[in-house]
Amino acid sequence: MSLLDRHVGFVHALREAGLPVSLAEGLDAARALEVIDLTERESLRAAYAATLVKRPSHRPGFDTLFDLWFPASTTGLRPSHETELDLETAELPELRDRLAGLLLGAEGMNEFARAMVERFGRQAASPGRQNWFSYSVMRALSPETLMARLLAEVLAGQERGGLAEKVARQRIGENTRRFEDAVSRDVRRRIAEDSGIERIARSSVRPPLEQLDFLRITKADLARLRREVHPLARRLAARLTVKHRLGHRGRLDFRRTVRASLSSGGVPLTTFNRPRRPHKPELVVLCDTSDSVAAFAHFTLLLTYALREQFTKVRAFGFVDTVDEITRFFVPGADVAEAMTRLVREADMVRFGRTNYGHALERFAERYGDAIGPKTSLLILGDARSNYQPPALETLKRLTREARHSYWLNPEPTAQWDTGDSVATAYGGIVPMYECRNVAQLAAFIEELA
């Protein structure tokens, strides 16, 4: 494969993995290759990263794909450095001794990892075909079981439990992860050689954080998303404040208008309005908390918590087949994870356990109708799937008429709206409905409000 083919394939793989790489940036990367030494692999990596990577969160996926498209070596190459140990024939205790030295900071970890994959990572699948696995390498060498031995060597009689042990544990732990990553990289490279780079690339890289589907995020992803929520909350509040300001120009300033008319013979060619007093809008959030959108509900509750700092008043309501106010769980200073645990345990949002938007809307109007007013923005978050129950469209119309603005964010792809028990189009005819499956789409929705 020529360098041009690798460049084009690499840029295409980055786009498929969700990294935003434009045509102009791809050309910038190609120009950068003209001024570096292509035999220096890390210079090549740095040139691509400088021209194609926009955010730190994109770097892990970039590095994974770079290692696939520009591998450090090919199968069958021997380690470049000389070592007294023959890695092909050495006994397992000798290999573990060598690994122990690498975990303490010795050089040659990548070469050792490649040799260990060659020796322990291969498993025959069928005649003429083989599979490669990381777990068999890690099981054979068990680097995590070397910690006690390495600590004894490093501390050499020093008191246990102090700063020295903490530093040593951290260094050994980091080197263990480096070894695991080196093994994984080489396994991916070998699979790519056998099955094709494009195939393994599609399965090796998770989408960037801002493009992770809300309905499929994990608890670890939610923890990372917390850092993304507060800037989005500030931008959402700013956009809604602008819409309030533009929606009413303020009262006529009679004195300034008359004074200005003197220059035109008393004809008020230009009118002046009194500046409006700064005003933070009020917000009501109505959130589907059913199991079918549990991960999305967790994210929207994180968003609700962040929005409390941006609006003069925020009231949050959760529902499954009935509704309860959950504002009390998100008081300032509360731990978000603890608030969500209390919400699930204490809030009255479930009667029979099956989502019923119609009953929830009617119950909301009956119990909390006074929450909606002319200064209120209503934000509904849910998939609009009501288990074939009456949707209560008239109730929703009445609520939206009383609110200043109304918006609906739906975590399902637009292609799935109106399938099965979805009544998305019916609700969307009353409240503007937006597909919101990830942080990128939420940010786009906020920008559209401007």
Short mmCIF file of C-alpha atoms in Angstrom, two decimals, residues 57-285:
data_model
loop_
_atom_site.label_atom_id
_atom_site.label_comp_id
_atom_site.label_asym_id
_atom_site.label_seq_id
_atom_site.Cartn_x
_atom_site.Cartn_y
_atom_site.Cartn_z
CA SER A 57 -10.65 13.53 24.13
CA HIS A 58 -10.09 12.65 20.46
CA ARG A 59 -6.45 11.66 20.98
CA PRO A 60 -6.94 8.04 22.20
CA GLY A 61 -9.01 7.13 19.13
CA PHE A 62 -6.50 8.90 16.87
CA ASP A 63 -3.57 6.97 18.37
CA THR A 64 -5.38 3.64 17.98
CA LEU A 65 -6.07 4.27 14.30
CA PHE A 66 -2.57 5.65 13.68
CA ASP A 67 -1.04 2.45 15.07
CA LEU A 68 -3.21 0.42 12.68
CA TRP A 69 -2.48 2.43 9.55
CA PHE A 70 1.19 3.15 10.36
CA PRO A 71 2.36 0.13 12.42
CA ALA A 72 5.72 0.18 14.14
CA SER A 73 6.68 -3.18 12.64
CA THR A 74 5.28 -6.10 10.70
CA THR A 75 4.89 -9.71 11.72
CA GLY A 76 8.16 -11.59 11.75
CA LEU A 77 10.53 -8.69 12.52
CA ARG A 78 12.89 -9.35 15.40
CA PRO A 79 13.48 -6.78 18.17
CA SER A 80 16.05 -4.22 17.09
CA HIS A 81 17.94 -4.20 20.42
CA GLU A 82 20.15 -7.00 21.52
CA THR A 83 19.27 -8.92 24.65
CA GLU A 84 20.85 -11.90 26.35
CA LEU A 85 17.43 -13.56 26.71
CA ASP A 86 16.05 -15.55 23.80
CA LEU A 87 12.36 -14.62 23.99
CA GLU A 88 11.31 -17.52 21.78
CA THR A 89 12.75 -20.28 23.97
CA ALA A 90 13.05 -18.73 27.44
CA GLU A 91 11.15 -20.34 30.30
CA LEU A 92 8.17 -18.52 31.77
CA PRO A 93 9.97 -17.54 35.04
CA GLU A 94 12.71 -15.90 32.95
CA LEU A 95 10.13 -14.01 30.93
CA ARG A 96 8.45 -12.79 34.11
CA ASP A 97 11.84 -11.62 35.39
CA ARG A 98 12.30 -9.67 32.16
CA LEU A 99 8.81 -8.18 32.50
CA ALA A 100 9.57 -7.19 36.11
CA GLY A 101 12.54 -5.19 34.88
CA LEU A 102 10.40 -3.47 32.26
CA LEU A 103 7.80 -2.54 34.87
CA LEU A 104 10.57 -0.89 36.88
CA GLY A 105 11.46 1.29 33.90
CA ALA A 106 13.83 -0.73 31.70
CA GLU A 107 13.79 -0.06 27.95
CA GLY A 108 12.37 -2.36 25.30
CA MET A 109 8.76 -2.77 26.41
CA ASN A 110 7.24 -2.55 22.92
CA GLU A 111 9.64 -5.13 21.48
CA PHE A 112 9.00 -7.46 24.42
CA ALA A 113 5.22 -7.05 24.01
CA ARG A 114 5.43 -7.96 20.31
CA ALA A 115 7.49 -11.05 21.12
CA MET A 116 5.03 -12.15 23.80
CA VAL A 117 2.08 -11.75 21.44
CA GLU A 118 3.93 -13.87 18.90
CA ARG A 119 4.55 -16.53 21.52
CA PHE A 120 1.37 -16.56 23.64
CA GLY A 121 -1.26 -14.61 21.70
CA ARG A 122 -1.74 -16.97 18.78
CA GLN A 123 -4.56 -19.52 18.73
CA ALA A 124 -5.39 -21.71 15.76
CA ALA A 125 -8.96 -21.15 14.55
CA SER A 126 -9.04 -23.45 11.52
CA PRO A 127 -6.55 -24.92 9.04
CA GLY A 128 -4.62 -22.03 7.53
CA ARG A 129 -6.16 -19.45 9.86
CA GLN A 130 -5.26 -18.12 13.30
CA ASN A 131 -6.70 -15.76 15.88
CA TRP A 132 -4.86 -13.35 18.15
CA PHE A 133 -5.83 -12.52 21.74
CA SER A 134 -4.53 -10.18 24.43
CA TYR A 135 -5.96 -12.09 27.37
CA SER A 136 -3.85 -15.18 26.72
CA VAL A 137 -0.67 -13.06 26.90
CA MET A 138 -1.76 -11.37 30.11
CA ARG A 139 -2.83 -14.69 31.62
CA ALA A 140 0.55 -16.27 30.85
CA LEU A 141 2.65 -13.42 32.27
CA SER A 142 0.25 -12.10 34.97
CA PRO A 143 1.96 -8.70 35.41
CA GLU A 144 -0.44 -7.71 38.19
CA THR A 145 0.98 -10.49 40.42
CA LEU A 146 4.45 -8.90 40.31
CA MET A 147 3.47 -5.87 42.40
CA ALA A 148 4.49 -7.25 45.83
CA ARG A 149 7.85 -8.46 44.54
CA LEU A 150 8.60 -5.17 42.79
CA LEU A 151 7.64 -3.10 45.83
CA ALA A 152 10.01 -5.16 47.98
CA GLU A 153 12.84 -4.47 45.50
CA VAL A 154 12.11 -0.75 45.22
CA LEU A 155 11.58 -0.03 48.90
CA ALA A 156 14.53 -2.21 50.01
CA GLY A 157 13.68 -2.20 53.69
CA GLN A 158 12.02 1.25 53.82
CA GLU A 159 8.88 1.68 55.88
CA ARG A 160 5.75 0.47 54.10
CA GLY A 161 2.67 2.66 53.66
CA GLY A 162 4.53 5.92 53.17
CA LEU A 163 5.05 8.27 50.25
CA ALA A 164 7.79 6.12 48.73
CA GLU A 165 5.44 3.14 48.45
CA LYS A 166 2.69 5.33 46.98
CA VAL A 167 5.05 6.68 44.30
CA ALA A 168 6.36 3.18 43.54
CA ARG A 169 2.85 1.76 43.20
CA GLN A 170 1.87 4.55 40.85
CA ARG A 171 4.95 4.06 38.64
CA ILE A 172 4.54 0.28 38.49
CA GLY A 173 0.81 0.63 37.81
CA GLU A 174 1.45 3.06 34.95
CA ASN A 175 4.06 0.75 33.41
CA THR A 176 1.69 -2.21 33.74
CA ARG A 177 -0.94 -0.29 31.79
CA ARG A 178 1.70 0.63 29.21
CA PHE A 179 2.52 -3.04 28.75
CA GLU A 180 -1.17 -3.95 28.42
CA ASP A 181 -1.61 -1.19 25.82
CA ALA A 182 1.46 -2.39 23.90
CA VAL A 183 0.08 -5.94 23.81
CA SER A 184 -3.34 -4.70 22.66
CA ARG A 185 -1.79 -2.58 19.91
CA ASP A 186 0.20 -5.49 18.55
CA VAL A 187 -2.82 -7.82 18.67
CA ARG A 188 -4.86 -5.27 16.70
CA ARG A 189 -2.02 -4.93 14.18
CA ARG A 190 -1.84 -8.66 13.62
CA ILE A 191 -5.62 -8.98 13.26
CA ALA A 192 -5.53 -6.10 10.76
CA GLU A 193 -2.88 -7.93 8.75
CA ASP A 194 -5.09 -11.00 8.59
CA SER A 195 -8.55 -9.42 8.22
CA GLY A 196 -7.90 -5.96 6.76
CA ILE A 197 -7.25 -2.62 8.41
CA GLU A 198 -10.69 -1.18 7.66
CA ARG A 199 -12.50 -4.04 9.39
CA ILE A 200 -10.54 -3.89 12.65
CA ALA A 201 -10.55 -0.07 12.64
CA ARG A 202 -14.35 0.05 12.78
CA SER A 203 -14.45 -2.14 15.88
CA SER A 204 -11.41 -0.77 17.72
CA VAL A 205 -12.38 2.85 18.36
CA ARG A 206 -15.28 4.13 20.40
CA PRO A 207 -16.89 7.36 19.20
CA PRO A 208 -15.63 10.57 20.85
CA LEU A 209 -17.34 11.52 24.10
CA GLU A 210 -19.51 14.19 22.47
CA GLN A 211 -20.86 11.63 19.96
CA LEU A 212 -21.63 8.77 22.36
CA ASP A 213 -25.28 7.79 22.13
CA PHE A 214 -27.13 8.78 25.32
CA LEU A 215 -29.08 5.51 25.25
CA ARG A 216 -25.84 3.47 25.34
CA ILE A 217 -23.52 5.38 27.64
CA THR A 218 -21.99 3.72 30.71
CA LYS A 219 -21.55 4.99 34.25
CA ALA A 220 -17.94 5.83 33.43
CA ASP A 221 -19.12 7.87 30.43
CA LEU A 222 -21.58 9.76 32.63
CA ALA A 223 -18.77 10.70 34.99
CA ARG A 224 -16.82 12.13 32.06
CA LEU A 225 -19.91 13.90 30.71
CA ARG A 226 -20.25 15.93 33.89
CA ARG A 227 -17.43 18.15 32.64
CA GLU A 228 -19.35 18.78 29.41
CA VAL A 229 -22.66 19.66 31.07
CA HIS A 230 -21.90 22.97 32.78
CA PRO A 231 -20.66 24.82 29.65
CA LEU A 232 -23.74 23.58 27.77
CA ALA A 233 -26.02 24.76 30.59
CA ARG A 234 -24.48 28.24 30.46
CA ARG A 235 -24.92 28.41 26.69
CA LEU A 236 -28.53 27.21 26.90
CA ALA A 237 -29.35 29.84 29.50
CA ALA A 238 -27.69 32.53 27.37
CA ARG A 239 -29.68 31.53 24.27
CA LEU A 240 -33.00 31.55 26.11
CA THR A 241 -32.16 34.91 27.68
CA VAL A 242 -31.50 36.34 24.20
CA LYS A 243 -34.90 35.06 23.01
CA HIS A 244 -36.55 36.76 25.99
CA ARG A 245 -34.74 40.01 25.25
CA LEU A 246 -35.61 39.97 21.56
CA GLY A 247 -39.20 38.96 22.20
CA HIS A 248 -40.01 42.32 23.87
CA ARG A 249 -38.32 45.59 22.93
CA GLY A 250 -39.23 47.39 26.15
CA ARG A 251 -41.45 50.36 26.90
CA LEU A 252 -41.31 53.61 24.91
CA ASP A 253 -38.96 56.22 26.40
CA PHE A 254 -41.19 59.26 25.73
CA ARG A 255 -38.71 61.90 26.93
CA ARG A 256 -35.80 60.72 24.73
CA THR A 257 -38.10 60.32 21.73
CA VAL A 258 -39.46 63.89 22.03
CA ARG A 259 -35.98 65.34 22.59
CA ALA A 260 -34.70 63.60 19.47
CA SER A 261 -37.67 64.84 17.42
CA LEU A 262 -36.63 68.48 17.94
CA SER A 263 -33.91 68.07 15.29
CA SER A 264 -36.57 67.06 12.73
CA GLY A 265 -39.11 69.77 13.44
CA GLY A 266 -40.99 67.82 16.11
CA VAL A 267 -41.52 64.75 13.90
CA PRO A 268 -40.52 61.59 15.83
CA LEU A 269 -38.56 59.91 13.07
CA THR A 270 -36.72 57.74 15.60
CA THR A 271 -38.24 56.19 18.67
CA PHE A 272 -36.35 55.13 21.78
CA ASN A 273 -37.24 52.42 24.27
CA ARG A 274 -36.32 52.18 27.91
CA PRO A 275 -33.66 49.53 28.48
CA ARG A 276 -35.15 46.38 29.88
CA ARG A 277 -33.99 45.26 33.30
CA PRO A 278 -31.73 42.21 33.15
CA HIS A 279 -33.83 39.11 33.58
CA LYS A 280 -33.03 35.42 33.91
CA PRO A 281 -35.72 33.24 32.41
CA GLU A 282 -37.53 30.56 34.37
CA LEU A 283 -37.27 26.93 33.32
CA VAL A 284 -39.47 23.87 33.79
CA VAL A 285 -37.92 20.50 32.88
#
